[in-house]
Tab-separated table of C-alpha atoms in Angstrom:
chain	number	residue	atom	x	y	z
P	1	MET	CA	-7.469	-6.354	8.945
P	2	LEU	CA	-9.903	-3.851	7.499
P	3	ILE	CA	-8.536	-0.411	6.735
P	4	GLU	CA	-10.642	2.483	8.033
P	5	SER	CA	-12.000	4.480	5.086
P	6	ASP	CA	-12.778	7.640	7.102
P	7	PRO	CA	-9.481	9.428	7.875
P	8	SER	CA	-10.972	11.239	10.868
P	9	LYS	CA	-11.540	7.869	12.579
P	10	VAL	CA	-7.955	6.655	12.192
P	11	THR	CA	-6.124	6.633	15.535
P	12	LEU	CA	-3.363	8.853	14.183
P	13	SER	CA	-5.890	11.525	13.201
P	14	LYS	CA	-7.518	11.384	16.627
P	15	ASP	CA	-4.113	11.708	18.300
P	16	VAL	CA	-3.172	14.694	16.123
P	17	ALA	CA	-6.540	16.367	16.812
P	18	ASN	CA	-6.108	15.840	20.560
P	19	TYR	CA	-2.573	17.251	20.433
P	20	ARG	CA	-3.723	20.377	18.606
P	21	HIS	CA	-6.725	20.810	20.898
P	22	ASP	CA	-4.607	20.518	24.043
P	23	PHE	CA	-2.004	22.891	22.642
P	24	VAL	CA	-4.672	25.546	22.115
P	25	THR	CA	-6.794	25.018	25.235
P	26	ASP	CA	-4.411	23.750	27.930
P	27	SER	CA	-1.597	26.123	28.861
P	28	HIS	CA	0.210	23.443	30.904
P	29	ALA	CA	0.136	20.970	28.014
P	30	LYS	CA	1.314	23.703	25.637
P	31	LYS	CA	4.270	24.417	27.887
P	32	GLU	CA	5.197	20.726	28.092
P	33	PHE	CA	4.906	20.259	24.324
P	34	LYS	CA	7.221	23.190	23.675
P	35	LYS	CA	9.666	22.008	26.312
P	36	LEU	CA	9.985	18.527	24.828
P	37	LEU	CA	10.265	19.799	21.257
P	38	LYS	CA	12.953	22.285	22.226
P	39	LYS	CA	14.852	19.448	23.871
P	40	LEU	CA	14.574	17.369	20.675
P	41	ASN	CA	15.584	20.181	18.328
P	42	GLY	CA	16.249	23.582	19.848
P	43	ALA	CA	17.213	25.092	16.483
P	44	LYS	CA	13.857	24.204	14.959
P	45	TYR	CA	11.789	24.961	18.049
P	46	PRO	CA	13.267	27.979	19.855
P	47	GLU	CA	11.389	29.896	22.535
P	48	SER	CA	10.482	32.574	19.984
P	49	ALA	CA	8.895	30.132	17.505
P	50	PRO	CA	5.305	31.092	16.601
P	51	ASP	CA	2.440	28.908	17.821
P	52	GLY	CA	1.561	28.005	14.243
P	53	LEU	CA	4.754	25.985	13.976
P	54	PHE	CA	3.703	23.790	16.892
P	55	LYS	CA	0.352	22.916	15.345
P	56	ARG	CA	1.862	21.546	12.134
P	57	PHE	CA	1.696	17.839	11.390
P	58	ASP	CA	5.451	17.444	11.043
P	59	THR	CA	5.786	19.022	14.480
P	60	TYR	CA	3.345	16.497	15.891
P	61	GLN	CA	5.429	13.721	14.331
P	62	ASP	CA	8.548	15.116	15.985
P	63	PHE	CA	6.687	15.259	19.299
P	64	ALA	CA	5.072	11.827	19.130
P	65	PHE	CA	7.796	9.860	17.343
P	66	THR	CA	10.854	11.727	18.677
P	67	GLY	CA	11.805	12.948	15.229
P	68	ALA	CA	11.209	9.714	13.302
P	69	SER	CA	8.616	9.198	10.589
P	70	ILE	CA	6.743	6.181	11.887
P	71	GLU	CA	5.662	4.803	8.513
P	72	GLY	CA	9.303	4.508	7.471
P	73	ARG	CA	10.384	2.215	10.286
P	74	LEU	CA	10.512	-0.996	8.248
P	75	GLY	CA	11.655	0.359	4.903
P	76	GLY	CA	10.991	-1.207	1.512
P	77	LYS	CA	12.637	-4.140	-0.253
P	78	LEU	CA	10.917	-3.911	-3.643
P	79	GLU	CA	12.103	-1.974	-6.646
P	80	ASN	CA	10.907	1.613	-6.403
P	81	PRO	CA	9.289	3.003	-8.452
P	82	SER	CA	7.510	-0.121	-9.577
P	83	PRO	CA	8.564	-1.493	-12.963
P	84	GLU	CA	6.173	-1.702	-15.887
P	85	PHE	CA	4.569	-5.133	-16.256
P	86	ASP	CA	3.488	-5.604	-19.869
P	87	LEU	CA	1.960	-9.079	-19.547
P	88	PRO	CA	-0.632	-10.598	-21.884
P	89	ILE	CA	-4.058	-11.075	-20.303
P	90	ARG	CA	-7.123	-13.040	-21.328
P	91	PRO	CA	-9.597	-10.649	-23.011
P	92	PRO	CA	-12.844	-10.339	-21.015
P	93	GLY	CA	-15.548	-12.563	-22.464
P	94	ALA	CA	-13.124	-14.644	-24.547
P	95	THR	CA	-14.441	-18.136	-25.313
P	96	SER	CA	-11.233	-19.691	-26.633
P	97	ASP	CA	-7.777	-20.299	-25.194
P	98	LEU	CA	-5.298	-17.431	-25.176
P	99	ILE	CA	-2.000	-18.831	-26.486
P	100	PHE	CA	1.176	-16.757	-26.776
P	101	ALA	CA	4.968	-17.039	-26.816
P	102	PHE	CA	6.756	-15.879	-23.659
P	103	PRO	CA	10.419	-15.813	-22.492
P	104	THR	CA	11.530	-18.722	-20.348
P	105	ASP	CA	13.310	-16.418	-17.861
P	106	HIS	CA	14.441	-12.822	-17.324
P	107	ASP	CA	17.652	-13.051	-19.357
P	108	SER	CA	17.308	-15.831	-21.915
P	109	SER	CA	16.193	-15.334	-25.513
P	110	ASN	CA	14.467	-18.738	-25.387
P	111	THR	CA	10.689	-18.738	-25.456
P	112	GLY	CA	7.933	-21.201	-24.769
P	113	THR	CA	4.168	-21.208	-25.159
P	114	VAL	CA	1.803	-20.033	-22.416
P	115	THR	CA	-1.842	-21.083	-22.550
P	116	ILE	CA	-4.637	-19.439	-20.582
P	117	LYS	CA	-8.083	-21.055	-20.565
P	118	PRO	CA	-11.297	-19.007	-20.954
P	119	ASP	CA	-11.917	-19.110	-17.191
P	120	GLY	CA	-8.448	-17.609	-16.548
P	121	THR	CA	-6.667	-20.845	-15.618
P	122	ILE	CA	-3.011	-20.779	-16.654
P	123	VAL	CA	-2.247	-24.273	-17.980
P	124	HIS	CA	0.621	-25.637	-15.911
P	125	SER	CA	0.456	-29.227	-14.655
P	126	SER	CA	0.235	-30.906	-18.071
P	127	ILE	CA	3.203	-29.213	-19.792
P	128	SER	CA	6.999	-29.533	-19.726
P	129	GLY	CA	10.206	-28.171	-21.253
P	130	ASP	CA	10.278	-24.596	-22.553
P	131	ASP	CA	6.502	-24.302	-22.240
P	132	LEU	CA	6.693	-25.051	-18.518
P	133	GLU	CA	9.598	-22.644	-17.990
P	134	ALA	CA	7.800	-19.887	-19.911
P	135	THR	CA	4.615	-20.501	-17.934
P	136	ASP	CA	6.491	-20.450	-14.624
P	137	HIS	CA	8.133	-17.170	-15.687
P	138	TYR	CA	4.777	-15.652	-16.648
P	139	MET	CA	3.215	-16.661	-13.323
P	140	HIS	CA	6.245	-15.325	-11.470
P	141	LEU	CA	5.795	-11.943	-13.143
P	142	VAL	CA	2.068	-11.916	-12.369
P	143	PHE	CA	3.010	-12.502	-8.731
P	144	ASP	CA	5.579	-9.685	-8.922
P	145	TYR	CA	2.911	-7.410	-10.373
P	146	VAL	CA	0.602	-8.115	-7.429
P	147	LEU	CA	3.433	-7.496	-4.940
P	148	HIS	CA	4.422	-4.144	-6.435
P	149	LYS	CA	0.836	-3.009	-6.996
P	150	THR	CA	-0.029	-3.852	-3.402
P	151	ARG	CA	2.946	-1.878	-2.121
P	152	ASP	CA	1.984	1.132	-4.262
P	153	LEU	CA	-1.676	1.048	-3.212
P	154	LEU	CA	-0.873	0.772	0.485
P	155	GLU	CA	1.781	3.469	0.259
P	156	ALA	CA	-0.852	5.730	-1.324
P	157	ILE	CA	-3.030	5.239	1.777
P	158	ASN	CA	-0.154	6.255	4.058
P	159	THR	CA	0.565	9.314	1.912
P	160	ALA	CA	-3.086	10.373	1.891
P	161	LEU	CA	-3.307	9.922	5.659
P	162	ASN	CA	-0.359	12.290	6.064
P	163	TRP	CA	-1.975	14.801	3.713
P	164	TYR	CA	-5.212	14.720	5.704
P	165	ASN	CA	-3.431	15.361	8.991
P	166	GLU	CA	-1.358	18.160	7.509
P	167	ASP	CA	-4.582	20.082	6.816
P	168	ILE	CA	-7.852	18.522	7.984
P	169	THR	CA	-9.751	21.499	6.523
P	170	ASP	CA	-8.761	20.498	2.979
P	171	PRO	CA	-11.705	18.444	1.610
P	172	ASP	CA	-9.514	17.059	-1.173
P	173	ALA	CA	-7.325	15.340	1.420
P	174	SER	CA	-10.243	13.437	2.938
P	175	VAL	CA	-11.492	12.442	-0.516
P	176	ALA	CA	-7.998	11.296	-1.517
P	177	TYR	CA	-7.672	9.090	1.573
P	178	THR	CA	-11.058	7.428	1.077
P	179	LYS	CA	-10.285	6.881	-2.626
P	180	ALA	CA	-6.917	5.309	-1.773
P	181	VAL	CA	-8.610	2.837	0.585
P	182	ASN	CA	-11.294	2.051	-1.994
P	183	ASP	CA	-8.652	1.558	-4.710
P	184	PHE	CA	-6.923	-1.038	-2.535
P	185	ASN	CA	-10.179	-2.820	-1.661
P	186	GLU	CA	-11.179	-2.988	-5.327
P	187	PHE	CA	-7.795	-4.391	-6.285
P	188	VAL	CA	-8.316	-7.224	-3.801
P	189	ASP	CA	-12.068	-7.830	-4.092
P	190	GLY	CA	-13.008	-6.381	-7.482
P	191	PRO	CA	-15.029	-3.277	-8.355
P	192	THR	CA	-17.920	-2.628	-5.984
P	193	GLY	CA	-19.423	0.348	-7.818
P	194	PRO	CA	-20.655	0.972	-11.346
P	195	SER	CA	-17.179	0.674	-12.896
P	196	THR	CA	-16.875	-2.015	-15.567
P	197	SER	CA	-13.079	-2.113	-15.474
P	198	ASP	CA	-11.138	-4.351	-13.105
P	199	PRO	CA	-8.073	-2.797	-11.425
P	200	ASN	CA	-6.534	-6.279	-11.191
P	201	PRO	CA	-6.487	-7.671	-14.764
P	202	TYR	CA	-5.121	-11.046	-13.599
P	203	ARG	CA	-7.879	-11.768	-11.059
P	204	SER	CA	-9.409	-14.598	-13.112
P	205	ALA	CA	-6.138	-16.552	-12.830
P	206	PHE	CA	-6.597	-17.009	-9.070
P	207	GLN	CA	-8.698	-19.271	-6.910
P	208	LYS	CA	-7.716	-17.064	-4.008
P	209	LEU	CA	-6.089	-13.678	-3.501
P	210	GLU	CA	-5.743	-12.589	0.097
P	211	ILE	CA	-3.854	-9.452	1.165
P	212	SER	CA	-3.581	-8.790	4.889
P	213	PRO	CA	-2.107	-5.358	5.736
P	214	VAL	CA	-0.201	-4.877	8.983
P	215	LEU	CA	-1.093	-1.595	10.666
P	216	THR	CA	0.585	0.231	13.503
P	217	ARG	CA	-1.521	1.415	16.423
P	218	GLU	CA	-1.661	4.837	14.800
P	219	GLY	CA	-3.077	3.511	11.521
P	220	TYR	CA	-0.008	3.468	9.272
P	221	ILE	CA	0.454	0.424	7.067
P	222	VAL	CA	3.967	-0.966	7.391
P	223	SER	CA	3.695	-4.333	5.638
P	224	ALA	CA	1.252	-6.822	4.191
P	225	ARG	CA	0.981	-10.583	3.911
P	226	ILE	CA	0.005	-11.656	0.393
P	227	GLU	CA	-1.259	-15.118	-0.439
P	228	MET	CA	-2.469	-16.204	-3.857
P	229	ARG	CA	-3.517	-19.555	-5.234
P	230	PHE	CA	-3.620	-19.917	-8.990
P	231	LYS	CA	-6.311	-22.035	-10.675
P	232	ASN	CA	-3.854	-24.910	-10.911
P	233	PRO	CA	-1.481	-26.593	-8.419
P	234	ALA	CA	0.714	-23.529	-8.002
P	235	HIS	CA	0.572	-21.453	-4.816
P	236	SER	CA	2.574	-18.372	-3.781
P	237	SER	CA	2.850	-16.182	-0.713
P	238	SER	CA	5.078	-13.388	0.504
P	239	THR	CA	5.333	-10.543	2.972
P	240	VAL	CA	5.908	-7.157	1.395
P	241	ARG	CA	7.209	-4.154	3.311
P	242	VAL	CA	5.619	-0.793	2.674
P	243	PRO	CA	8.106	2.113	2.757
């Protein structure tokens, strides 16, 4: 599913704009909004509360989601914040194999040799013993990197969408949302502009990298299906939850 890059066109933003418009222009709607919010939390929304309080984004969330933050419904399973992944990568333009020692698992002091071909292929099917274990461990960590990076990029879109709806007059909020969407798209598809750097340094290792975000009706991203196929017989997939 494509993610809308214009925050004003996201369903959530339209709903918030309609809520604020009705609150200002429709006295009956204003009365009903205040009545429901007082019922939800009379201490926060007393009769004497100023109108400005009712036009805030967090107030809209209370009104629309009965006090719950919708993007937090599924929660997150990954380590947060994301760990640092210091993994060797094939230098761009390299014409020879990249060969390096790598641990065979998270805890062992044993190492094996990992070989990456000039086209990014991680040699896998023709090796055994410690070299195979080290290569499996390296590929596992590359997969973990993609999972965590995806979660962080999608969470940044949710955060920017909230920022935009907190103050739609702030031009920085709109720019931040569009940038967050572009950052995610470039991670999946590669740079589309003049940039010469690749936000996904392991891209050349894959035949396929497909990330399919799951959006709520409002436009929040709550999870994503990730599928990657390395340039060898290995294939991995997972569903990551976005907190």
